[in-house]
Structures are given as C-alpha cells and as structure tokens.
Amino acid sequence: MTSSHTLTHSYYSAFYAEKGFRFLEQIAKDYALPDNLVVFSVMHCYEGTLPYLNVLCQLADHVIFLPKQATFCNNSSLLNTIETIENCQTVAPGFDKIALRDPACCVELIRRYTTDEQAFLILDHGGYFAHGAEAILETFSNACVGIAELTANGVAKYRNRHLLKPLVSVAHLSIKTPADYEASECIVHYTDQILREAFGLKLNNQGFLSIGVIGSGNLGRGICKTLQGKGIHELYVSDQDPRRLTAMPRNGIQVCSTETMLNHCNLIFCCTGNGALHTAHLQSRRENLFVATVTSADDELNLPELIHNGTLRYIGGNALVKEYKNQHKASIYLLAGGESANTPFKTGMGDPTLYLFEAAHLLAGLQLASQNHGYAAGIQALSAQDEIFIAEQWLRFFYHYS
C-alpha cells in the first residue's frame, strides 16, 4: 500500500485520523482484490469517512462514492477533499437515495461506472441499493461479487428479495454496540442543542416537554440511558417486540403502545429505522409534536408519502428544524430536518468506536471481493471469528491491549 493519503478536511480533525487509517490498513493487509475492481460505497459525508475511504481506494481500482444525503447537505465542501483521493470519484448528480428506488436507475448507475464483465462490489449503508438489488444481480450476475450492508434498517430493506449473490450484514455485531451507544449520546446531546437554539427549550424542561422513545434496540436503550443521565425520569417506551420491553420497568421507564405514548408525549425519539410513526399517528394529531430520528424521516415516517397523500404540508425551516402541519393545523417539528439529530453538526475522528463498524464493513467487502469465502447467496452475518479478530486489533491499536 502506498503511504500517500488524504485523511483530514480541516486541521482540527486530525487527532485520530492517522491511527484510524493504520488500523483499517491492518485489517485489510492480507487481502488481494481482483484487478480493475470497482467499489460502489455509500457513506456519510463526514470527516470520519476519510481514513476508511483512503484504505478502500488503495485496494480497489476505482471507488464510486455515494454520499448519504443527510450529511452531504451539511458537509458538501468535504466533497472537494474527497475528490483529491486517488482512485476516488463522487457519483454523478441524479443517483441519490430517492432515484435509486427505481431498479432501472440502479442498473444505469452500474453501467455508467463499469465496463462489460468488470468486477464490482457494493458497500451499502441504509439499503440504498435494496430496491434495485434483484435487477443488479440478474443483469450483472458474473460481475457483481456481492453486497455488504452496514445497518439494521438497511438489511430490513433487502429482506424478502431474491438475492443471487451473498449479502453480508454487519448490523447486529456486538462490536457495533459501542458506536450505537455513542450515537445515542450524540443524538440526545444535539437534540437538546437544537431545542435550545430553535425554541428556547431544554430536554429537561419538565412541564413543557414529555418524552417518548419508539424502539428499544441499542439506540433506543442508549437514548433512554442518556436521557435519564440528564435527570429525565418520566419516560415512555414502545416497541413492536414486547420481549424488548421487559427490561424497561426495572429501570424506571413506562412501557406502552405507540398510541398511548402519543397521548402523553410531545417529543418523540424514533429509533426503529423502519416506520416508527404512521399516517394514522400524525393525521389525527391535534397538538404540536417534536420528532427526532436516529436514521431519517424517510425511514421512520415515510415522509414523502405523508406529503404526497396530504397528511403533512411543509411550512418552512432551516438546517436545525423543518415544520409541517397536518389537517388539524398541529405543527410537526422535525428536528435536524428529520435526519439523525447529530447530522447538522461536525463529526470528526475523535471517537475510535467509529472504526469498529467501519472495519467490519470493510472486512466483509474484502472477503466478498477476494472470492475466498464460504458465503452463500442471500443474507448472512460476518462470523464471530472475524468479529473477535477486529476487536483484538482495535484494542491493540487504541488501548495497548495485549
């Protein structure tokens, strides 16, 4: 591997960049990839992306970077830095999350950046290619080496699809848990900051805000824990799977249905990644509601459909808040515009837990591309042995583990 790399967009992000880069290099060092491999990589437009992207670009012949819209809108200048990375190209306008819901658009994207029978790998994040997966794998059955997906909501979008090649998920690995809890802390912190900046409110303004959390996975539990750490003890939690709720009452949290929560709460954290709130929840609302999500309003509310069917009407907003009204003229305030509530703010490399899930995603992709693996067609997880390998390497690089 060459030592030439671009790891930072600004001086203040450099603290962990080199260390993270070397760690990811170590994860990748034993893999040889096919000549002329093209990688389609869906990633956040964060500075924390740069070490990962640099390692990827040193391994592949060409990397097509598809920025996730939530962070691209707030960090578009970072694309200028990304474009300086050798072998890296930002995807052409028009191939965004909404457009890729059309399978024909997905096929067109692959055709634009590959030649006949040229091998390619998809590193997905949030199921961007899920709607077109069957068309891609049928059209390019010999060229596509497989798909690696980073998130649980992304994997859910691939379920019940006929996949002719392996899809390796790293969504539910135990080593992803620290980053999920870090994300939970960030989301609560920045939700508080948005409320203060835009409304003059604080999360712990008892009497003004009553808080509910939909979803009790890693992110939902982390948000509850962080809220309690801020002195907020009257919390409501719902989940489609009642098994997940059984641990909540012993922690002083009220369990309920989503409908009951909406009767009691005016601030909702949506932590499912897949349809936390539905049309019926919002069209009958008669009081204002604040909504924060851990993914996006598309995933958690199906916002385009709510607008299309007239349930919500856009009023206005900015990078911190977007306001919609329903038929009863109740305002629905989407904090961070409906994206994950930490996306309006800068994310650098100061948290090494970011590199755990990046390493897992990278390793899954390298295994697929090297074609020296035991994966079958369809969805499966990275192995426990691989997860242990990543954890040991990470502990050595960042915490002198031996």
Short mmCIF file of C-alpha atoms in Angstrom, two decimals:
data_model
loop_
_atom_site.label_atom_id
_atom_site.label_comp_id
_atom_site.label_asym_id
_atom_site.label_seq_id
_atom_site.Cartn_x
_atom_site.Cartn_y
_atom_site.Cartn_z
CA MET A 1 0.00 0.00 0.00
CA THR A 2 1.19 3.48 -0.73
CA SER A 3 1.62 5.92 2.16
CA SER A 4 0.10 8.81 0.21
CA HIS A 5 -3.29 9.64 1.70
CA THR A 6 -5.67 12.50 2.49
CA LEU A 7 -7.03 11.98 5.99
CA THR A 8 -8.45 15.33 7.03
CA HIS A 9 -10.57 18.13 5.68
CA SER A 10 -9.52 20.55 8.41
CA TYR A 11 -6.66 20.76 10.86
CA TYR A 12 -8.86 20.21 13.89
CA SER A 13 -10.00 16.77 12.75
CA ALA A 14 -6.53 15.22 12.71
CA PHE A 15 -6.41 13.79 16.22
CA TYR A 16 -7.32 10.16 15.46
CA ALA A 17 -7.13 10.18 11.65
CA GLU A 18 -3.70 8.59 11.19
CA LYS A 19 -4.35 6.00 13.89
CA GLY A 20 -7.68 5.03 12.38
CA PHE A 21 -6.14 4.81 8.93
CA ARG A 22 -3.36 2.49 10.14
CA PHE A 23 -5.87 0.33 11.98
CA LEU A 24 -8.01 -0.13 8.87
CA GLU A 25 -4.87 -0.82 6.82
CA GLN A 26 -4.03 -3.62 9.26
CA ILE A 27 -7.49 -5.12 8.89
CA ALA A 28 -7.09 -5.13 5.09
CA LYS A 29 -3.44 -6.16 4.73
CA ASP A 30 -3.96 -9.86 3.97
CA TYR A 31 -6.47 -9.41 1.15
CA ALA A 32 -5.73 -9.26 -2.56
CA LEU A 33 -8.56 -7.99 -4.73
CA PRO A 34 -9.33 -8.64 -8.41
CA ASP A 35 -7.71 -6.37 -10.96
CA ASN A 36 -9.92 -3.49 -12.08
CA LEU A 37 -12.37 -3.93 -9.20
CA VAL A 38 -14.89 -1.08 -8.85
CA VAL A 39 -16.40 -0.42 -5.41
CA PHE A 40 -19.70 1.44 -5.00
CA SER A 41 -19.51 2.85 -1.48
CA VAL A 42 -22.46 4.53 0.26
CA MET A 43 -21.07 6.53 3.18
CA HIS A 44 -21.78 9.54 5.35
CA CYS A 45 -20.15 12.76 4.23
CA TYR A 46 -18.16 13.03 7.48
CA GLU A 47 -14.51 13.67 8.08
CA GLY A 48 -14.52 10.33 9.90
CA THR A 49 -15.13 8.76 6.47
CA LEU A 50 -11.75 9.81 5.09
CA PRO A 51 -9.46 7.16 6.66
CA TYR A 52 -11.86 4.39 5.58
CA LEU A 53 -12.21 5.82 2.09
CA ASN A 54 -8.43 6.13 1.68
CA VAL A 55 -7.84 2.48 2.56
CA LEU A 56 -10.62 1.44 0.20
CA CYS A 57 -9.13 3.50 -2.63
CA GLN A 58 -5.72 1.90 -2.14
CA LEU A 59 -7.24 -1.57 -2.51
CA ALA A 60 -9.66 -1.08 -5.40
CA ASP A 61 -9.02 0.11 -8.92
CA HIS A 62 -11.81 2.66 -8.60
CA VAL A 63 -14.21 3.74 -5.83
CA ILE A 64 -17.52 5.45 -6.58
CA PHE A 65 -18.52 7.44 -3.51
CA LEU A 66 -22.27 7.88 -2.92
CA PRO A 67 -22.69 10.43 -0.09
CA LYS A 68 -25.64 9.92 2.23
CA GLN A 69 -27.91 12.89 1.73
CA ALA A 70 -28.31 13.83 5.40
CA THR A 71 -24.64 14.63 5.91
CA PHE A 72 -23.92 15.70 2.36
CA CYS A 73 -26.33 18.62 2.73
CA ASN A 74 -24.34 19.93 5.69
CA ASN A 75 -20.82 18.99 4.58
CA SER A 76 -20.85 19.44 0.80
CA SER A 77 -17.45 21.17 0.88
CA LEU A 78 -15.94 17.89 2.07
CA LEU A 79 -16.52 16.50 -1.42
CA ASN A 80 -13.69 18.71 -2.67
CA THR A 81 -11.32 16.92 -0.31
CA ILE A 82 -12.72 13.50 -1.23
CA GLU A 83 -12.17 14.25 -4.90
CA THR A 84 -8.42 14.62 -4.20
CA ILE A 85 -8.15 10.98 -3.11
CA GLU A 86 -6.55 8.89 -5.82
CA ASN A 87 -8.92 6.39 -7.49
CA CYS A 88 -11.99 8.04 -5.92
CA GLN A 89 -14.90 9.65 -7.76
CA THR A 90 -18.11 11.12 -6.37
CA VAL A 91 -21.21 9.75 -8.05
CA ALA A 92 -22.84 11.93 -10.68
CA PRO A 93 -25.86 14.06 -9.68
CA GLY A 94 -29.13 12.22 -10.11
CA PHE A 95 -28.06 8.97 -8.44
CA ASP A 96 -29.30 9.78 -4.96
CA LYS A 97 -31.33 7.80 -2.42
CA ILE A 98 -34.70 8.63 -3.98
CA ALA A 99 -33.60 7.95 -7.56
CA LEU A 100 -32.10 4.57 -6.61
CA ARG A 101 -35.52 3.33 -5.53
CA ASP A 102 -36.00 2.73 -9.27
CA PRO A 103 -34.28 -0.55 -10.24
CA ALA A 104 -33.60 0.83 -13.72
CA CYS A 105 -31.65 3.71 -12.17
CA CYS A 106 -29.56 1.24 -10.14
CA VAL A 107 -28.70 -0.70 -13.30
CA GLU A 108 -27.87 2.52 -15.14
CA LEU A 109 -25.52 3.54 -12.30
CA ILE A 110 -23.57 0.27 -12.52
CA ARG A 111 -23.37 0.52 -16.31
CA ARG A 112 -22.06 4.08 -16.16
CA TYR A 113 -19.07 3.22 -13.97
CA THR A 114 -18.13 -0.30 -15.09
CA THR A 115 -17.21 -1.93 -18.38
CA ASP A 116 -18.51 -5.28 -19.63
CA GLU A 117 -17.88 -8.04 -17.07
CA GLN A 118 -15.80 -5.72 -14.84
CA ALA A 119 -15.97 -6.96 -11.26
CA PHE A 120 -17.70 -4.69 -8.75
CA LEU A 121 -18.60 -4.69 -5.06
CA ILE A 122 -21.41 -2.78 -3.32
CA LEU A 123 -20.72 -1.45 0.18
CA ASP A 124 -24.18 -0.27 1.16
CA HIS A 125 -25.30 1.85 4.11
CA GLY A 126 -29.02 2.12 4.75
CA GLY A 127 -30.25 -0.06 1.87
CA TYR A 128 -29.63 2.44 -0.94
CA PHE A 129 -29.37 -0.43 -3.45
CA ALA A 130 -32.07 -2.63 -1.93
CA HIS A 131 -34.85 -1.70 -4.38
CA GLY A 132 -32.59 -2.48 -7.33
CA ALA A 133 -30.69 -5.45 -5.89
CA GLU A 134 -32.55 -8.12 -7.84
CA ALA A 135 -32.20 -6.22 -11.12
CA ILE A 136 -28.49 -5.60 -10.49
CA LEU A 137 -27.72 -9.21 -9.61
CA GLU A 138 -29.66 -10.54 -12.60
CA THR A 139 -28.16 -8.05 -15.07
CA PHE A 140 -24.58 -8.34 -13.78
CA SER A 141 -24.60 -11.88 -12.41
CA ASN A 142 -20.97 -12.56 -13.36
CA ALA A 143 -19.55 -9.16 -12.43
CA CYS A 144 -21.08 -8.45 -9.01
CA VAL A 145 -19.09 -10.12 -6.22
CA GLY A 146 -21.69 -9.31 -3.55
CA ILE A 147 -23.05 -6.68 -1.17
CA ALA A 148 -22.07 -5.70 2.37
CA GLU A 149 -24.65 -3.76 4.40
CA LEU A 150 -23.84 -1.71 7.50
CA THR A 151 -27.19 -1.01 9.18
CA ALA A 152 -30.19 -2.91 10.52
CA ASN A 153 -32.71 -0.75 8.66
CA GLY A 154 -30.68 -1.34 5.50
CA VAL A 155 -30.75 -5.12 5.95
CA ALA A 156 -34.50 -4.96 6.54
CA LYS A 157 -34.92 -3.39 3.09
CA TYR A 158 -33.14 -6.37 1.49
CA ARG A 159 -35.27 -8.99 3.22
CA ASN A 160 -37.76 -10.96 1.10
CA ARG A 161 -35.76 -10.18 -2.04
CA HIS A 162 -34.33 -12.95 -4.21
CA LEU A 163 -30.58 -12.37 -3.91
CA LEU A 164 -28.43 -14.38 -6.31
CA LYS A 165 -25.21 -13.34 -4.55
CA PRO A 166 -24.19 -13.03 -0.88
CA LEU A 167 -25.23 -10.04 1.21
CA VAL A 168 -23.07 -9.84 4.33
CA SER A 169 -24.59 -7.86 7.20
CA VAL A 170 -22.55 -6.25 9.96
CA ALA A 171 -25.60 -4.58 11.50
CA HIS A 172 -26.05 -6.74 14.58
CA LEU A 173 -22.46 -7.43 15.62
CA SER A 174 -21.59 -6.95 19.28
CA ILE A 175 -18.65 -4.73 18.29
CA LYS A 176 -21.14 -2.28 16.78
CA THR A 177 -22.75 -1.72 20.19
CA PRO A 178 -20.21 0.88 21.47
CA ALA A 179 -20.75 3.03 18.38
CA ASP A 180 -24.53 2.71 18.74
CA TYR A 181 -24.35 3.98 22.32
CA GLU A 182 -22.02 6.78 21.24
CA ALA A 183 -24.55 7.72 18.56
CA SER A 184 -27.31 7.68 21.19
CA GLU A 185 -25.40 10.14 23.36
CA CYS A 186 -24.78 12.41 20.36
CA ILE A 187 -28.42 12.33 19.28
CA VAL A 188 -29.65 13.30 22.74
CA HIS A 189 -26.98 15.97 23.12
CA TYR A 190 -27.73 17.58 19.77
CA THR A 191 -31.49 17.28 20.18
CA ASP A 192 -31.05 19.32 23.35
CA GLN A 193 -28.89 21.81 21.45
CA ILE A 194 -31.45 22.15 18.64
CA LEU A 195 -34.30 22.67 21.11
CA ARG A 196 -32.30 25.37 22.91
CA GLU A 197 -31.25 27.14 19.70
CA ALA A 198 -34.57 26.98 17.86
CA PHE A 199 -37.20 27.03 20.61
CA GLY A 200 -35.55 28.18 23.83
CA LEU A 201 -36.40 24.81 25.38
CA LYS A 202 -34.32 22.24 27.23
CA LEU A 203 -34.86 18.49 27.23
CA ASN A 204 -35.38 18.53 30.98
CA ASN A 205 -37.98 21.34 30.89
CA GLN A 206 -40.48 19.34 32.90
CA GLY A 207 -43.97 20.66 32.29
CA PHE A 208 -43.05 21.76 28.75
CA LEU A 209 -41.74 18.52 27.29
CA SER A 210 -42.86 14.93 27.86
CA ILE A 211 -40.62 12.40 26.12
CA GLY A 212 -41.23 9.05 24.44
CA VAL A 213 -38.89 6.63 22.67
CA ILE A 214 -40.13 4.30 19.93
CA GLY A 215 -37.82 1.31 19.62
CA SER A 216 -35.77 -0.34 22.35
CA GLY A 217 -32.79 -1.71 20.47
CA ASN A 218 -29.24 -0.47 21.11
CA LEU A 219 -30.04 3.08 20.03
CA GLY A 220 -33.35 3.28 21.86
CA ARG A 221 -31.87 1.92 25.09
CA GLY A 222 -28.89 4.23 24.75
CA ILE A 223 -31.15 7.24 24.31
CA CYS A 224 -33.16 6.26 27.42
CA LYS A 225 -29.97 5.90 29.47
CA THR A 226 -28.63 9.26 28.30
CA LEU A 227 -31.95 11.00 28.97
CA GLN A 228 -32.03 9.58 32.49
CA GLY A 229 -28.49 10.85 32.95
CA LYS A 230 -29.85 14.33 32.21
CA GLY A 231 -32.37 13.96 35.04
CA ILE A 232 -35.33 12.98 32.86
CA HIS A 233 -37.09 10.15 34.64
CA GLU A 234 -40.61 10.23 33.22
CA LEU A 235 -40.02 8.32 30.00
CA TYR A 236 -42.34 6.27 27.81
CA VAL A 237 -41.02 3.48 25.55
CA SER A 238 -42.78 1.37 22.94
CA ASP A 239 -41.59 -1.45 20.70
CA GLN A 240 -43.24 -3.84 18.25
CA ASP A 241 -41.49 -6.72 20.02
CA PRO A 242 -42.73 -6.89 23.66
CA ARG A 243 -39.72 -9.02 24.65
CA ARG A 244 -37.51 -5.98 24.29
CA LEU A 245 -39.64 -4.02 26.72
CA THR A 246 -39.39 -6.44 29.64
CA ALA A 247 -36.16 -4.87 30.97
CA MET A 248 -37.52 -1.32 30.90
CA PRO A 249 -39.77 -1.16 34.01
CA ARG A 250 -36.92 -2.19 36.32
CA ASN A 251 -35.06 0.89 35.04
CA GLY A 252 -37.96 3.18 35.93
CA ILE A 253 -39.32 3.50 32.39
CA GLN A 254 -43.02 3.34 31.48
CA VAL A 255 -43.76 0.83 28.72
CA CYS A 256 -46.75 1.42 26.47
CA SER A 257 -48.08 1.31 22.93
CA THR A 258 -47.12 3.99 20.44
CA GLU A 259 -50.71 5.25 20.52
CA THR A 260 -50.59 5.66 24.30
CA MET A 261 -47.23 7.40 24.01
CA LEU A 262 -48.64 9.93 21.57
CA ASN A 263 -51.39 10.73 24.05
CA HIS A 264 -48.82 11.57 26.73
CA CYS A 265 -45.77 12.90 24.88
CA ASN A 266 -44.91 15.88 22.71
CA LEU A 267 -41.29 14.88 21.95
CA ILE A 268 -40.71 11.51 20.29
CA PHE A 269 -37.38 9.83 19.54
CA CYS A 270 -37.89 7.42 16.62
CA CYS A 271 -35.38 4.58 16.97
CA THR A 272 -36.68 1.75 14.79
CA GLY A 273 -35.13 2.60 11.41
CA ASN A 274 -38.33 1.41 9.78
CA GLY A 275 -41.72 3.07 10.21
CA ALA A 276 -41.90 4.25 13.81
CA LEU A 277 -44.78 6.64 13.07
CA HIS A 278 -47.54 6.06 10.51
CA THR A 279 -50.09 8.21 8.71
CA ALA A 280 -52.75 7.49 11.33
CA HIS A 281 -50.44 8.66 14.12
CA LEU A 282 -49.89 12.06 12.53
CA GLN A 283 -53.10 12.90 10.67
CA SER A 284 -55.20 12.86 13.86
CA ARG A 285 -52.70 14.80 15.97
CA ARG A 286 -54.22 17.96 17.46
CA GLU A 287 -51.22 19.21 19.47
CA ASN A 288 -47.74 20.18 18.32
CA LEU A 289 -45.17 17.40 18.21
CA PHE A 290 -41.35 17.39 18.16
CA VAL A 291 -39.77 14.41 16.35
CA ALA A 292 -36.11 13.32 16.45
CA THR A 293 -34.91 10.28 14.48
CA VAL A 294 -31.85 8.06 14.57
CA THR A 295 -31.93 7.47 10.81
CA SER A 296 -34.16 9.66 8.63
CA ALA A 297 -37.72 10.87 8.23
CA ASP A 298 -37.97 8.72 5.08
CA ASP A 299 -37.30 5.58 7.12
CA GLU A 300 -39.13 6.46 10.33
CA LEU A 301 -42.14 8.39 9.00
CA ASN A 302 -42.18 7.64 5.25
CA LEU A 303 -42.19 11.42 4.86
CA PRO A 304 -42.54 11.55 1.03
CA GLU A 305 -45.76 9.52 1.27
CA LEU A 306 -47.11 11.74 4.09
CA ILE A 307 -46.59 14.79 1.90
CA HIS A 308 -47.94 13.12 -1.23
CA ASN A 309 -51.17 11.98 0.44
CA GLY A 310 -51.73 15.36 2.09
CA THR A 311 -51.23 14.19 5.68
CA LEU A 312 -48.49 16.79 6.17
CA ARG A 313 -47.89 20.14 4.50
CA TYR A 314 -44.46 21.73 4.54
CA ILE A 315 -44.40 25.15 6.26
CA GLY A 316 -40.71 26.05 6.36
CA GLY A 317 -37.50 25.59 8.27
CA ASN A 318 -33.72 25.52 8.24
CA ALA A 319 -30.82 23.13 8.94
CA LEU A 320 -31.99 22.64 12.52
CA VAL A 321 -35.78 22.29 12.18
CA LYS A 322 -38.37 21.70 9.48
CA GLU A 323 -42.01 22.42 10.27
CA TYR A 324 -45.01 20.60 8.81
CA LYS A 325 -48.71 20.94 9.62
CA ASN A 326 -51.44 18.33 9.48
CA GLN A 327 -55.13 18.82 8.67
CA HIS A 328 -55.82 19.97 12.25
CA LYS A 329 -53.10 22.63 11.90
CA ALA A 330 -50.95 20.95 14.53
CA SER A 331 -47.24 21.51 13.86
CA ILE A 332 -44.92 18.54 13.44
CA TYR A 333 -41.37 19.78 14.03
CA LEU A 334 -38.71 17.50 12.54
CA LEU A 335 -35.52 18.19 14.45
CA ALA A 336 -32.44 18.19 12.21
CA GLY A 337 -34.88 18.25 9.31
CA GLY A 338 -35.91 14.70 10.09
CA GLU A 339 -32.42 13.28 9.79
CA SER A 340 -30.41 11.77 12.63
CA ALA A 341 -30.24 14.58 15.14
CA ASN A 342 -26.43 14.77 15.15
CA THR A 343 -26.13 15.32 11.38
CA PRO A 344 -26.21 19.15 11.36
CA PHE A 345 -23.05 19.18 13.45
CA LYS A 346 -19.48 18.32 12.59
CA THR A 347 -18.32 14.75 13.17
CA GLY A 348 -14.56 14.23 13.27
CA MET A 349 -12.34 11.31 14.21
CA GLY A 350 -12.21 11.75 17.99
CA ASP A 351 -14.25 8.62 18.72
CA PRO A 352 -12.41 5.39 17.83
CA THR A 353 -15.61 3.30 18.11
CA LEU A 354 -16.37 4.58 14.59
CA TYR A 355 -13.57 2.37 13.30
CA LEU A 356 -15.09 -0.82 14.73
CA PHE A 357 -18.07 -0.87 12.40
CA GLU A 358 -16.03 0.58 9.53
CA ALA A 359 -13.58 -2.30 9.94
CA ALA A 360 -16.40 -4.85 9.94
CA HIS A 361 -17.94 -3.33 6.82
CA LEU A 362 -14.53 -3.21 5.11
CA LEU A 363 -13.65 -6.79 6.05
CA ALA A 364 -16.98 -8.14 4.80
CA GLY A 365 -16.42 -6.37 1.47
CA LEU A 366 -12.84 -7.64 1.18
CA GLN A 367 -13.93 -11.21 1.79
CA LEU A 368 -16.57 -10.95 -0.93
CA ALA A 369 -14.23 -9.28 -3.40
CA SER A 370 -11.39 -11.74 -2.83
CA GLN A 371 -13.90 -14.55 -3.57
CA ASN A 372 -12.09 -16.67 -1.00
CA HIS A 373 -15.04 -17.14 1.34
CA GLY A 374 -17.79 -19.53 2.31
CA TYR A 375 -20.75 -17.19 1.89
CA ALA A 376 -23.81 -18.47 0.08
CA ALA A 377 -26.39 -16.43 -1.81
CA GLY A 378 -28.70 -14.41 0.44
CA ILE A 379 -28.32 -12.54 3.73
CA GLN A 380 -25.80 -13.69 6.35
CA ALA A 381 -23.66 -12.12 9.07
CA LEU A 382 -19.94 -11.65 9.44
CA SER A 383 -18.62 -14.54 11.52
CA ALA A 384 -17.87 -14.44 15.26
CA GLN A 385 -14.24 -15.29 14.47
CA ASP A 386 -13.94 -12.22 12.23
CA GLU A 387 -15.60 -10.09 14.89
CA ILE A 388 -13.06 -11.27 17.51
CA PHE A 389 -10.21 -10.51 15.11
CA ILE A 390 -11.45 -6.93 14.61
CA ALA A 391 -11.96 -6.40 18.35
CA GLU A 392 -8.43 -7.60 19.19
CA GLN A 393 -6.83 -5.41 16.53
CA TRP A 394 -8.85 -2.38 17.64
CA LEU A 395 -7.93 -2.84 21.32
CA ARG A 396 -4.23 -3.12 20.38
CA PHE A 397 -4.24 -0.01 18.19
CA PHE A 398 -6.16 2.28 20.50
CA TYR A 399 -5.76 0.85 24.01
CA HIS A 400 -2.42 -1.06 24.09
CA TYR A 401 -4.20 -4.39 24.59
CA SER A 402 -2.04 -7.49 24.69
#
